[in-house]
CSV table of C-alpha atoms in Angstrom, one decimal:
chain,number,residue,atom,x,y,z
A,1,UNK,CA,8.0,13.8,-15.1
A,2,UNK,CA,7.1,13.6,-11.4
A,3,UNK,CA,3.8,11.9,-10.5
A,4,UNK,CA,1.8,13.0,-7.5
A,5,UNK,CA,-0.7,10.9,-5.6
A,6,UNK,CA,-3.4,12.5,-3.5
A,7,UNK,CA,-5.2,10.4,-0.9
A,8,UNK,CA,-8.5,11.8,0.4
A,9,UNK,CA,-10.3,10.6,3.5
A,10,UNK,CA,-13.9,11.9,3.1
A,11,UNK,CA,-14.9,10.6,6.6
A,12,UNK,CA,-11.6,10.8,8.5
A,13,UNK,CA,-13.1,12.7,11.5
A,14,UNK,CA,-16.1,10.5,11.8
A,15,UNK,CA,-14.1,7.3,11.5
A,16,UNK,CA,-11.5,8.6,14.0
A,17,UNK,CA,-14.3,9.3,16.5
A,18,UNK,CA,-15.9,5.9,16.1
A,19,UNK,CA,-12.6,4.1,16.5
A,20,UNK,CA,-11.8,6.1,19.6
A,21,UNK,CA,-15.2,5.2,21.1
A,22,UNK,CA,-14.0,2.4,23.4
A,23,UNK,CA,-17.0,2.6,25.7
A,24,UNK,CA,-19.6,1.9,23.0
A,25,UNK,CA,-21.5,5.1,23.8
A,26,UNK,CA,-22.0,6.0,20.1
A,27,UNK,CA,-24.6,3.9,18.3
A,28,UNK,CA,-23.8,2.9,14.7
A,29,UNK,CA,-27.6,2.9,14.0
A,30,UNK,CA,-28.1,6.6,14.7
A,31,UNK,CA,-26.8,9.6,12.7
A,32,UNK,CA,-23.6,11.2,14.0
A,33,UNK,CA,-22.3,14.7,13.5
A,34,UNK,CA,-19.3,16.7,14.7
A,35,UNK,CA,-20.0,20.2,15.8
A,36,UNK,CA,-17.5,23.1,15.7
A,37,UNK,CA,-18.1,26.4,17.4
A,38,UNK,CA,-16.8,30.0,17.3
A,39,UNK,CA,-18.3,32.2,20.0
A,40,UNK,CA,-22.0,31.6,20.1
A,41,UNK,CA,-22.1,30.1,16.6
A,42,UNK,CA,-22.2,26.3,16.2
A,43,UNK,CA,-22.2,24.5,12.9
A,44,UNK,CA,-21.6,21.0,11.5
A,45,UNK,CA,-18.0,20.3,10.8
A,46,UNK,CA,-18.5,16.6,9.7
A,47,UNK,CA,-21.4,14.3,9.2
A,48,UNK,CA,-21.6,10.5,8.7
A,49,UNK,CA,-23.5,8.7,5.9
A,50,UNK,CA,-26.7,8.4,7.9
A,51,UNK,CA,-26.7,12.1,8.6
A,52,UNK,CA,-26.1,12.9,5.0
A,53,UNK,CA,-29.0,10.7,3.9
A,54,UNK,CA,-31.2,12.6,6.4
A,55,UNK,CA,-30.4,15.9,4.7
A,56,UNK,CA,-27.7,17.2,6.9
A,57,UNK,CA,-24.5,18.7,5.4
A,58,UNK,CA,-21.3,20.3,6.5
A,59,UNK,CA,-21.7,24.0,7.4
A,60,UNK,CA,-25.4,23.7,8.5
A,61,UNK,CA,-26.2,25.3,11.9
A,62,UNK,CA,-26.2,22.7,14.7
A,63,UNK,CA,-29.5,23.9,16.1
A,64,UNK,CA,-31.2,23.4,12.7
A,65,UNK,CA,-29.7,19.9,12.3
A,66,UNK,CA,-30.9,18.8,15.7
A,67,UNK,CA,-34.4,20.1,14.8
A,68,UNK,CA,-34.5,18.1,11.6
A,69,UNK,CA,-33.2,14.8,13.0
A,70,UNK,CA,-34.5,13.5,16.3
A,71,UNK,CA,-32.0,11.6,18.4
A,72,UNK,CA,-29.0,13.0,16.5
A,73,UNK,CA,-25.6,12.1,18.1
A,74,UNK,CA,-23.5,15.2,18.5
A,75,UNK,CA,-19.8,15.2,19.3
A,76,UNK,CA,-17.7,18.3,19.8
A,77,UNK,CA,-14.8,18.9,17.3
A,78,UNK,CA,-11.3,18.1,18.4
A,79,UNK,CA,-8.9,19.6,15.8
A,80,UNK,CA,-5.8,18.6,17.7
A,81,UNK,CA,-6.8,14.9,17.7
A,82,UNK,CA,-7.8,15.1,14.0
A,83,UNK,CA,-4.3,16.5,13.0
A,84,UNK,CA,-2.6,13.8,15.2
A,85,UNK,CA,-4.6,11.1,13.4
A,86,UNK,CA,-3.7,12.4,10.0
A,87,UNK,CA,-0.1,12.7,11.0
A,88,UNK,CA,0.0,9.0,12.1
A,89,UNK,CA,-1.5,8.0,8.7
A,90,UNK,CA,1.1,10.1,6.9
A,91,UNK,CA,4.0,8.6,8.8
A,92,UNK,CA,2.7,5.1,8.0
A,93,UNK,CA,2.4,6.0,4.3
A,94,UNK,CA,6.0,7.3,4.4
A,95,UNK,CA,7.3,3.8,5.4
A,96,UNK,CA,5.1,2.0,2.9
A,97,UNK,CA,4.9,3.9,-0.4
A,98,UNK,CA,7.3,6.8,-1.1
A,99,UNK,CA,10.2,8.8,0.4
A,100,UNK,CA,8.3,12.1,-0.3
A,101,UNK,CA,5.0,12.1,1.7
A,102,UNK,CA,3.3,15.0,3.4
A,103,UNK,CA,0.0,15.9,5.1
A,104,UNK,CA,-2.6,17.6,2.8
A,105,UNK,CA,-4.6,19.0,5.7
A,106,UNK,CA,-7.2,18.7,6.9
A,107,UNK,CA,-8.3,15.4,5.3
A,108,UNK,CA,-5.6,14.1,3.0
A,109,UNK,CA,-2.1,12.9,2.2
A,110,UNK,CA,0.0,13.8,-0.8
A,111,UNK,CA,3.1,12.0,-2.0
A,112,UNK,CA,5.5,12.0,-4.9
A,113,UNK,CA,5.7,8.5,-6.3
A,114,UNK,CA,8.3,9.0,-9.1
A,115,UNK,CA,10.2,5.8,-9.4
A,116,UNK,CA,8.2,4.0,-6.6
A,117,UNK,CA,5.1,2.8,-8.6
A,118,UNK,CA,7.0,-0.1,-10.2
A,119,UNK,CA,7.5,-1.5,-6.7
A,120,UNK,CA,3.7,-1.8,-6.4
A,121,UNK,CA,3.0,-3.2,-9.8
A,122,UNK,CA,2.2,0.0,-11.7
A,123,UNK,CA,0.1,3.0,-11.0
A,124,UNK,CA,-3.3,1.3,-11.2
A,125,UNK,CA,-2.4,-1.5,-8.9
A,126,UNK,CA,-0.6,0.9,-6.5
A,127,UNK,CA,-3.8,3.0,-6.2
A,128,UNK,CA,-6.1,0.1,-5.7
A,129,UNK,CA,-3.7,-1.4,-3.1
A,130,UNK,CA,-3.7,1.9,-1.2
A,131,UNK,CA,-7.5,1.9,-1.1
A,132,UNK,CA,-7.7,-1.7,0.0
A,133,UNK,CA,-5.0,-1.3,2.7
A,134,UNK,CA,-6.8,1.7,4.2
A,135,UNK,CA,-10.1,-0.1,4.0
A,136,UNK,CA,-8.6,-2.9,6.0
A,137,UNK,CA,-7.7,-0.3,8.7
A,138,UNK,CA,-11.4,0.8,8.7
A,139,UNK,CA,-10.8,4.0,6.7
A,140,UNK,CA,-12.5,5.1,3.5
A,141,UNK,CA,-10.1,6.5,1.0
A,142,UNK,CA,-10.2,8.0,-2.5
A,143,UNK,CA,-6.9,8.1,-4.4
A,144,UNK,CA,-5.9,10.0,-7.6
A,145,UNK,CA,-2.6,10.3,-9.4
A,146,UNK,CA,-1.7,13.1,-11.8
A,147,UNK,CA,1.2,15.3,-13.0
A,148,UNK,CA,0.7,17.9,-10.3
A,149,UNK,CA,-0.4,18.2,-6.7
A,150,UNK,CA,-3.3,20.5,-7.6
A,151,UNK,CA,-4.7,18.1,-10.2
A,152,UNK,CA,-4.4,15.0,-8.0
A,153,UNK,CA,-5.9,16.9,-5.1
A,154,UNK,CA,-8.9,17.9,-7.2
A,155,UNK,CA,-9.5,14.5,-8.8
A,156,UNK,CA,-9.4,12.7,-5.5
A,157,UNK,CA,-12.1,14.9,-4.1
A,158,UNK,CA,-14.4,15.7,-7.0
A,159,UNK,CA,-14.5,12.5,-9.1
A,160,UNK,CA,-16.4,10.4,-6.6
A,161,UNK,CA,-14.5,7.2,-7.7
A,162,UNK,CA,-12.1,5.3,-5.4
A,163,UNK,CA,-9.2,5.5,-7.9
A,164,UNK,CA,-8.4,8.0,-10.7
A,165,UNK,CA,-5.4,7.7,-13.0
A,166,UNK,CA,-4.7,10.8,-15.1
A,167,UNK,CA,-2.1,9.7,-17.7
A,168,UNK,CA,1.1,11.8,-18.2
A,169,UNK,CA,0.4,14.9,-20.2
A,170,UNK,CA,-3.4,14.7,-20.0
A,171,UNK,CA,-4.1,16.8,-16.9
A,172,UNK,CA,-6.1,19.4,-18.7
A,173,UNK,CA,-8.5,16.8,-20.2
A,174,UNK,CA,-9.2,15.4,-16.7
A,175,UNK,CA,-9.7,18.7,-14.8
A,176,UNK,CA,-11.4,21.0,-17.2
A,177,UNK,CA,-14.9,19.9,-16.1
A,178,UNK,CA,-14.2,19.8,-12.4
A,179,UNK,CA,-16.1,22.4,-10.2
A,180,UNK,CA,-14.4,25.6,-9.0
A,181,UNK,CA,-14.3,24.3,-5.4
A,182,UNK,CA,-11.6,21.8,-6.5
A,183,UNK,CA,-9.2,24.7,-7.2
A,184,UNK,CA,-8.2,25.2,-3.5
A,185,UNK,CA,-9.5,28.7,-3.4
A,186,UNK,CA,-11.2,30.4,-0.5
A,187,UNK,CA,-15.0,29.9,-0.2
A,188,UNK,CA,-15.6,33.6,-0.7
A,189,UNK,CA,-13.6,33.6,-4.0
A,190,UNK,CA,-15.5,30.5,-5.2
A,191,UNK,CA,-18.9,32.2,-4.5
A,192,UNK,CA,-17.9,35.3,-6.2
A,193,UNK,CA,-16.7,33.4,-9.3
A,194,UNK,CA,-20.0,31.5,-9.4
A,195,UNK,CA,-21.8,34.8,-9.3
A,196,UNK,CA,-19.9,35.9,-12.3
A,197,UNK,CA,-21.1,32.8,-14.2
A,198,UNK,CA,-18.1,30.5,-13.9
A,199,UNK,CA,-18.9,26.9,-13.1
A,200,UNK,CA,-15.9,24.7,-14.1
A,201,UNK,CA,-12.1,25.0,-14.0
A,202,UNK,CA,-12.0,24.8,-17.8
A,203,UNK,CA,-14.1,27.9,-18.1
A,204,UNK,CA,-11.9,29.8,-15.7
A,205,UNK,CA,-8.7,28.7,-17.4
A,206,UNK,CA,-10.0,29.9,-20.8
A,207,UNK,CA,-10.6,33.5,-19.4
A,208,UNK,CA,-8.0,36.2,-19.7
A,209,UNK,CA,-5.9,36.5,-16.5
A,210,UNK,CA,-5.7,40.3,-16.3
A,211,UNK,CA,-9.4,41.0,-15.3
A,212,UNK,CA,-9.3,38.2,-12.8
A,213,UNK,CA,-6.1,39.3,-11.2
A,214,UNK,CA,-7.4,42.9,-11.1
A,215,UNK,CA,-10.4,41.8,-9.2
A,216,UNK,CA,-9.3,38.8,-7.1
A,217,UNK,CA,-5.5,39.2,-7.0
A,218,UNK,CA,-2.9,36.7,-8.1
A,219,UNK,CA,-4.3,33.7,-6.2
A,220,UNK,CA,-6.5,32.4,-9.0
A,221,UNK,CA,-3.6,32.4,-11.5
A,222,UNK,CA,-1.3,30.8,-9.1
A,223,UNK,CA,-3.7,27.9,-8.3
A,224,UNK,CA,-4.4,27.4,-12.1
A,225,UNK,CA,-0.7,27.3,-12.8
A,226,UNK,CA,-0.1,24.8,-10.0
A,227,UNK,CA,-2.9,22.6,-11.2
A,228,UNK,CA,-1.7,22.5,-14.8
A,229,UNK,CA,1.9,22.0,-13.7
A,230,UNK,CA,3.2,25.3,-15.0
A,231,UNK,CA,4.3,26.4,-11.5
A,232,UNK,CA,6.1,23.9,-9.3
A,233,UNK,CA,4.6,23.0,-5.9
A,234,UNK,CA,7.2,21.2,-3.9
A,235,UNK,CA,6.1,18.6,-1.3
A,236,UNK,CA,7.9,19.1,2.1
A,237,UNK,CA,8.2,15.5,3.3
A,238,UNK,CA,7.1,14.6,6.8
A,239,UNK,CA,9.7,13.2,9.2
A,240,UNK,CA,9.3,11.3,12.5
A,241,UNK,CA,10.5,13.2,15.6
A,242,UNK,CA,13.3,10.8,16.4
A,243,UNK,CA,14.5,10.2,12.8
A,244,UNK,CA,18.2,10.0,12.1
A,245,UNK,CA,19.1,12.4,9.2
A,246,UNK,CA,22.2,13.8,7.7
A,247,UNK,CA,22.5,16.3,4.9
A,248,UNK,CA,25.0,18.3,2.8
A,249,UNK,CA,24.3,21.7,1.2
A,250,UNK,CA,26.5,23.0,-1.7
A,251,UNK,CA,27.6,26.5,-2.3
A,252,UNK,CA,27.6,25.7,-6.0
A,253,UNK,CA,25.1,23.2,-7.6
A,254,UNK,CA,26.5,19.8,-8.5
A,255,UNK,CA,25.4,17.4,-11.2
A,256,UNK,CA,28.2,15.1,-12.3
A,257,UNK,CA,27.6,11.4,-11.4
A,258,UNK,CA,31.1,11.1,-9.9
A,259,UNK,CA,30.5,14.1,-7.7
A,260,UNK,CA,27.1,12.9,-6.5
A,261,UNK,CA,28.6,9.4,-5.7
A,262,UNK,CA,31.4,11.1,-3.7
A,263,UNK,CA,29.0,13.0,-1.5
A,264,UNK,CA,26.6,10.1,-1.1
A,265,UNK,CA,29.5,8.0,0.2
A,266,UNK,CA,30.3,10.7,2.8
A,267,UNK,CA,26.6,10.9,3.8
A,268,UNK,CA,26.4,7.2,4.3
A,269,UNK,CA,29.4,7.3,6.6
A,270,UNK,CA,27.9,10.1,8.6
A,271,UNK,CA,24.6,8.3,8.9
A,272,UNK,CA,26.3,5.1,10.1
A,273,UNK,CA,28.2,7.0,12.7
A,274,UNK,CA,24.9,8.6,14.0
A,275,UNK,CA,23.2,5.2,14.0
A,276,UNK,CA,26.1,3.6,15.9
A,277,UNK,CA,25.8,6.1,18.7
A,278,UNK,CA,22.2,5.0,19.1
A,279,UNK,CA,23.0,1.3,18.7
A,280,UNK,CA,20.7,1.2,15.7
A,281,UNK,CA,20.8,-0.3,12.2
A,282,UNK,CA,19.0,1.0,9.2
A,283,UNK,CA,16.2,-1.0,7.5
A,284,UNK,CA,15.0,1.6,5.1
A,285,UNK,CA,16.8,4.8,4.0
A,286,UNK,CA,15.9,7.6,1.6
A,287,UNK,CA,18.3,9.8,-0.4
A,288,UNK,CA,16.5,13.1,-1.0
A,289,UNK,CA,17.9,15.2,-3.8
A,290,UNK,CA,17.0,18.9,-3.6
A,291,UNK,CA,17.4,20.7,-7.0
A,292,UNK,CA,17.8,24.4,-7.7
A,293,UNK,CA,14.5,24.5,-9.6
A,294,UNK,CA,12.7,23.9,-6.2
A,295,UNK,CA,11.9,20.2,-7.1
A,296,UNK,CA,13.0,17.0,-5.3
A,297,UNK,CA,13.8,13.5,-6.3
A,298,UNK,CA,14.2,10.6,-3.9
A,299,UNK,CA,15.8,7.2,-4.0
A,300,UNK,CA,14.9,4.5,-1.5
A,301,UNK,CA,17.0,1.6,-0.4
A,302,UNK,CA,16.0,-1.2,2.0
A,303,UNK,CA,17.8,-4.0,3.8
A,304,UNK,CA,16.5,-7.4,4.9
A,305,UNK,CA,17.9,-6.8,8.4
A,306,UNK,CA,19.3,-3.9,10.4
A,307,UNK,CA,22.6,-2.7,8.9
A,308,UNK,CA,25.2,0.0,9.2
A,309,UNK,CA,27.9,-1.3,7.0
A,310,UNK,CA,29.2,1.8,5.2
A,311,UNK,CA,30.5,-0.1,2.2
A,312,UNK,CA,27.4,-2.1,1.6
A,313,UNK,CA,24.9,0.8,2.1
A,314,UNK,CA,27.1,3.0,-0.2
A,315,UNK,CA,26.9,0.3,-2.9
A,316,UNK,CA,23.1,0.1,-2.7
A,317,UNK,CA,22.8,3.8,-3.4
A,318,UNK,CA,25.6,4.0,-6.0
A,319,UNK,CA,23.9,1.3,-8.0
A,320,UNK,CA,21.0,3.7,-8.4
A,321,UNK,CA,22.7,7.0,-8.8
A,322,UNK,CA,22.1,6.8,-12.6
A,323,UNK,CA,18.4,7.3,-11.9
A,324,UNK,CA,19.1,10.8,-10.5
A,325,UNK,CA,18.2,13.6,-12.9
A,326,UNK,CA,20.1,16.7,-11.7
A,327,UNK,CA,18.4,19.1,-14.1
A,328,UNK,CA,19.9,22.6,-13.6
A,329,UNK,CA,21.9,21.3,-10.6
A,330,UNK,CA,21.6,19.8,-7.1
A,331,UNK,CA,21.9,22.2,-4.1
A,332,UNK,CA,21.4,19.8,-1.3
A,333,UNK,CA,21.5,16.0,-0.5
A,334,UNK,CA,19.8,14.5,2.5
A,335,UNK,CA,20.0,10.9,3.7
A,336,UNK,CA,17.3,9.8,6.1
A,337,UNK,CA,17.0,6.5,8.1
A,338,UNK,CA,13.2,6.2,7.7
A,339,UNK,CA,13.1,2.8,9.5
A,340,UNK,CA,15.8,2.0,12.1
A,341,UNK,CA,16.0,-1.0,14.4
A,342,UNK,CA,18.3,-2.0,17.3
A,343,UNK,CA,21.6,-3.5,16.1
A,344,UNK,CA,24.2,-5.0,18.4
A,345,UNK,CA,27.7,-6.0,17.4
A,346,UNK,CA,28.2,-9.8,17.1
A,347,UNK,CA,31.3,-11.9,17.4
A,348,UNK,CA,32.8,-12.7,14.0
A,349,UNK,CA,33.5,-16.4,13.4
A,350,UNK,CA,37.1,-17.7,13.7
A,351,UNK,CA,38.9,-20.9,13.7
A,352,UNK,CA,38.3,-21.3,17.4
A,353,UNK,CA,34.5,-21.4,17.1
A,354,UNK,CA,31.9,-22.7,14.7
A,355,UNK,CA,32.3,-22.5,10.9
A,356,UNK,CA,31.2,-19.3,9.2
A,357,UNK,CA,27.6,-19.2,8.1
A,358,UNK,CA,27.1,-17.8,4.7
A,359,UNK,CA,25.0,-14.6,4.9
A,360,UNK,CA,22.7,-14.2,1.9
A,361,UNK,CA,21.1,-10.9,3.0
A,362,UNK,CA,23.2,-8.9,0.5
A,363,UNK,CA,21.6,-10.9,-2.3
A,364,UNK,CA,18.1,-10.3,-0.8
A,365,UNK,CA,18.9,-6.6,-0.6
A,366,UNK,CA,19.9,-6.4,-4.2
A,367,UNK,CA,16.8,-8.3,-5.5
A,368,UNK,CA,14.5,-6.4,-3.2
A,369,UNK,CA,15.8,-2.9,-4.3
A,370,UNK,CA,15.1,-3.9,-7.9
A,371,UNK,CA,11.4,-4.0,-7.1
A,372,UNK,CA,11.1,-7.8,-6.6
A,373,UNK,CA,9.4,-9.2,-3.6
A,374,UNK,CA,11.6,-11.6,-1.6
A,375,UNK,CA,10.1,-13.8,1.1
A,376,UNK,CA,10.3,-17.3,2.7
A,377,UNK,CA,7.6,-19.9,3.2
A,378,UNK,CA,7.1,-21.1,6.7
A,379,UNK,CA,4.9,-23.9,8.1
A,380,UNK,CA,1.6,-23.2,9.9
A,381,UNK,CA,-0.2,-25.7,12.2
A,382,UNK,CA,-3.1,-26.6,9.9
A,383,UNK,CA,-4.2,-29.8,8.1
A,384,UNK,CA,-5.9,-27.7,5.3
A,385,UNK,CA,-3.1,-27.4,2.6
A,386,UNK,CA,-3.8,-23.8,1.7
A,387,UNK,CA,-3.6,-22.7,5.4
A,388,UNK,CA,-0.5,-24.7,6.2
A,389,UNK,CA,1.9,-22.2,4.8
A,390,UNK,CA,2.5,-18.5,5.3
A,391,UNK,CA,4.9,-15.9,3.9
A,392,UNK,CA,7.5,-14.4,6.2
A,393,UNK,CA,10.4,-11.9,5.7
A,394,UNK,CA,13.3,-13.4,3.8
A,395,UNK,CA,15.7,-12.7,6.7
A,396,UNK,CA,13.3,-13.5,9.5
A,397,UNK,CA,14.3,-15.9,12.3
A,398,UNK,CA,13.4,-19.5,12.1
A,399,UNK,CA,9.8,-20.1,13.3
A,400,UNK,CA,10.7,-23.3,15.1
A,401,UNK,CA,7.8,-25.3,13.5
A,402,UNK,CA,7.7,-28.0,10.9
A,403,UNK,CA,5.2,-30.2,9.1
A,404,UNK,CA,4.5,-33.7,10.3
A,405,UNK,CA,3.3,-35.6,7.2
A,406,UNK,CA,3.2,-39.2,6.0
A,407,UNK,CA,2.2,-38.3,2.5
A,408,UNK,CA,4.1,-36.4,-0.2
A,409,UNK,CA,3.3,-32.8,-0.9
A,410,UNK,CA,3.7,-31.0,-4.3
A,411,UNK,CA,6.4,-28.5,-4.8
A,412,UNK,CA,3.8,-26.1,-6.3
A,413,UNK,CA,0.5,-25.4,-4.7
A,414,UNK,CA,-2.0,-23.5,-6.7
A,415,UNK,CA,-3.4,-20.3,-5.2
A,416,UNK,CA,-6.9,-21.7,-5.8
A,417,UNK,CA,-7.8,-25.3,-6.7
A,418,UNK,CA,-8.6,-25.6,-10.4
A,419,UNK,CA,-11.9,-27.5,-11.3
A,420,UNK,CA,-11.3,-30.7,-13.3
A,421,UNK,CA,-13.5,-33.3,-15.0
A,422,UNK,CA,-12.8,-36.8,-13.8
A,423,UNK,CA,-13.9,-40.4,-14.7
A,424,UNK,CA,-13.7,-42.5,-11.5
A,425,UNK,CA,-15.5,-45.1,-9.5
A,426,UNK,CA,-16.9,-43.8,-6.3
A,427,UNK,CA,-16.3,-43.6,-3.4
A,428,UNK,CA,-12.6,-44.7,-3.0
A,429,UNK,CA,-11.2,-45.5,-6.4
A,430,UNK,CA,-8.7,-43.1,-8.0
A,431,UNK,CA,-9.5,-41.5,-11.3
A,432,UNK,CA,-9.1,-43.3,-14.6
A,433,UNK,CA,-8.7,-40.0,-16.5
A,434,UNK,CA,-8.8,-36.2,-15.8
A,435,UNK,CA,-9.5,-33.2,-18.0
A,436,UNK,CA,-7.7,-30.1,-16.9
A,437,UNK,CA,-7.8,-26.8,-18.8
A,438,UNK,CA,-9.2,-28.5,-21.9
A,439,UNK,CA,-6.6,-31.3,-22.1
A,440,UNK,CA,-7.6,-34.9,-21.3
A,441,UNK,CA,-4.9,-36.9,-19.4
A,442,UNK,CA,-5.0,-40.7,-18.9
A,443,UNK,CA,-4.0,-41.8,-15.4
A,444,UNK,CA,-1.3,-44.5,-15.4
A,445,UNK,CA,-0.5,-44.6,-11.7
A,446,UNK,CA,-2.3,-43.3,-8.6
A,447,UNK,CA,-1.9,-43.3,-4.8
A,448,UNK,CA,-4.6,-42.5,-2.2
A,449,UNK,CA,-7.0,-41.5,-0.9
A,450,UNK,CA,-5.6,-39.3,1.9
A,451,UNK,CA,-8.5,-37.9,3.8
A,452,UNK,CA,-8.3,-34.4,5.2
A,453,UNK,CA,-11.0,-33.1,7.5
A,454,UNK,CA,-12.3,-29.6,7.8
A,455,UNK,CA,-11.3,-27.4,10.7
A,456,UNK,CA,-14.7,-27.0,12.5
A,457,UNK,CA,-13.1,-24.9,15.2
A,458,UNK,CA,-12.2,-22.3,12.5
A,459,UNK,CA,-15.3,-22.3,10.4
A,460,UNK,CA,-18.6,-23.9,11.5
A,461,UNK,CA,-19.3,-24.7,7.8
A,462,UNK,CA,-16.4,-27.2,7.9
A,463,UNK,CA,-17.9,-29.3,10.6
A,464,UNK,CA,-18.7,-32.2,8.2
A,465,UNK,CA,-16.4,-31.2,5.4
A,466,UNK,CA,-13.8,-33.7,4.1
A,467,UNK,CA,-11.4,-33.9,1.1
A,468,UNK,CA,-10.0,-37.1,-0.4
A,469,UNK,CA,-6.6,-36.4,-2.0
A,470,UNK,CA,-4.9,-38.5,-4.7
A,471,UNK,CA,-1.4,-38.4,-6.2
A,472,UNK,CA,-1.7,-39.3,-9.8
A,473,UNK,CA,0.7,-39.7,-12.8
A,474,UNK,CA,-0.4,-39.3,-16.4
A,475,UNK,CA,0.9,-41.1,-19.5
A,476,UNK,CA,3.4,-38.3,-20.1
A,477,UNK,CA,5.0,-38.8,-16.7
A,478,UNK,CA,3.6,-35.6,-15.1
A,479,UNK,CA,2.4,-35.9,-11.5
A,480,UNK,CA,-0.5,-34.0,-10.0
A,481,UNK,CA,-2.2,-33.6,-6.6
A,482,UNK,CA,-6.0,-33.8,-7.0
A,483,UNK,CA,-8.9,-34.1,-4.5
A,484,UNK,CA,-12.6,-34.7,-4.4
A,485,UNK,CA,-14.6,-32.4,-2.2
A,486,UNK,CA,-16.6,-34.8,-0.1
A,487,UNK,CA,-16.5,-38.5,0.8
A,488,UNK,CA,-18.1,-39.7,-2.4
A,489,UNK,CA,-21.4,-40.6,-0.8
A,490,UNK,CA,-22.8,-37.9,1.5
A,491,UNK,CA,-23.4,-34.4,0.0
A,492,UNK,CA,-23.2,-32.9,3.4
A,493,UNK,CA,-19.4,-33.6,3.4
A,494,UNK,CA,-18.9,-31.7,0.1
A,495,UNK,CA,-20.0,-31.1,-3.4
A,496,UNK,CA,-18.4,-34.3,-4.7
A,497,UNK,CA,-16.6,-32.3,-7.4
A,498,UNK,CA,-13.0,-32.8,-8.3
A,499,UNK,CA,-10.1,-30.2,-8.2
A,500,UNK,CA,-6.4,-30.1,-9.1
A,501,UNK,CA,-4.5,-28.5,-6.2
A,502,UNK,CA,-0.8,-29.0,-6.8
A,503,UNK,CA,1.9,-30.1,-9.2
A,504,UNK,CA,4.9,-32.3,-8.3
A,505,UNK,CA,8.4,-31.8,-9.7
């Protein structure tokens, strides 16, 4: 069953305006509102948190708002800039999360994540990751996932929580108590329904359709059916202006795996020809399957570096054709190069030049398309161990840096140093025994200390900080990398507590 994610930006307009304020004219300490006008009428189209706390709300006359709040900052609405900002966010989400992503104007994004959530660690981790990534960009987001676009749209806007996961088949339980305004009806219709005594979607859904259709037309029934998944609501995916796309429509629907594989091979060849004309190679491509029941399914394949090898790209898609569910049949196949980068032809190795270098990018592609994260570890100029490494793309160019060390380093460095209990003579003697995770270990051999100083130019709190590291071996032959926070004498240099930071092979 398709799963739909709705991303709602409650303060998109306000946050766009503040980000665009390069001159610093807008004060963060004063309430800010956006005013829209039609003829002589002016009303509030958006308000920030300070304005809301002062009693202002969307739809209030601008003159009344200025009378209530002295020193109110007023900005004229710019719908074109708002749509452009939402489009940029949607295109970014297309490259990150799912092949089927569209704008849910004026303040949201909708995407079909069927088959894509496992790449993010599951639905809950995917939603929290979306919220955190937009927060890092300075945007407030509320995200919901459900079985239909209507349900996800309503939950993202009405729940008030950052993330909402409605399990498969439980849409009715989650939406029945939501207000009528979540149903994507016109404001006039919502007001009329409230006048008749309706308050929630559940009350409206339990009412016979005929009287409602007679008075309000078919819109209420259509929106209810879309919310409960009884009526399909296809998502028309957004595409960049310069995207390379090829497609094949069929006079008669297809469904056999062999037939699908045959046409996928042809589409890959056409896509590579189009990319070659532009001297591009594909990094991420989407196969969009259009079904006769007005639904879509997508398969995404990525490569570690730009590629337009027909045989290899065909294999990446053929390995996943079994995931396609043709249903009543497929009427169209589209292949889109979502991310393409420059690719120039290179001289193949021969007996007259250097020996052939083994290319492992095909292995990286296979592992990556199975949902596993593939990366390399590269050195960083830092004496602090946890800052001396960084993750880079598996097929990235060499960084040209290396570590200059006189002491051995463990093959495994813990993400966070683990506290341990130690018996040792201070300040410079190695431990006699350590207790790590409830197990006491007697130290047979030790080497150290290796003193590492804090980086005062990075953090002022590290001006006096030091760590004394020891390499120890216990009576079972296991070797660990431990340190004492501080020099063993002065508390200004550290807490004098001990930690285990790494494990040797």
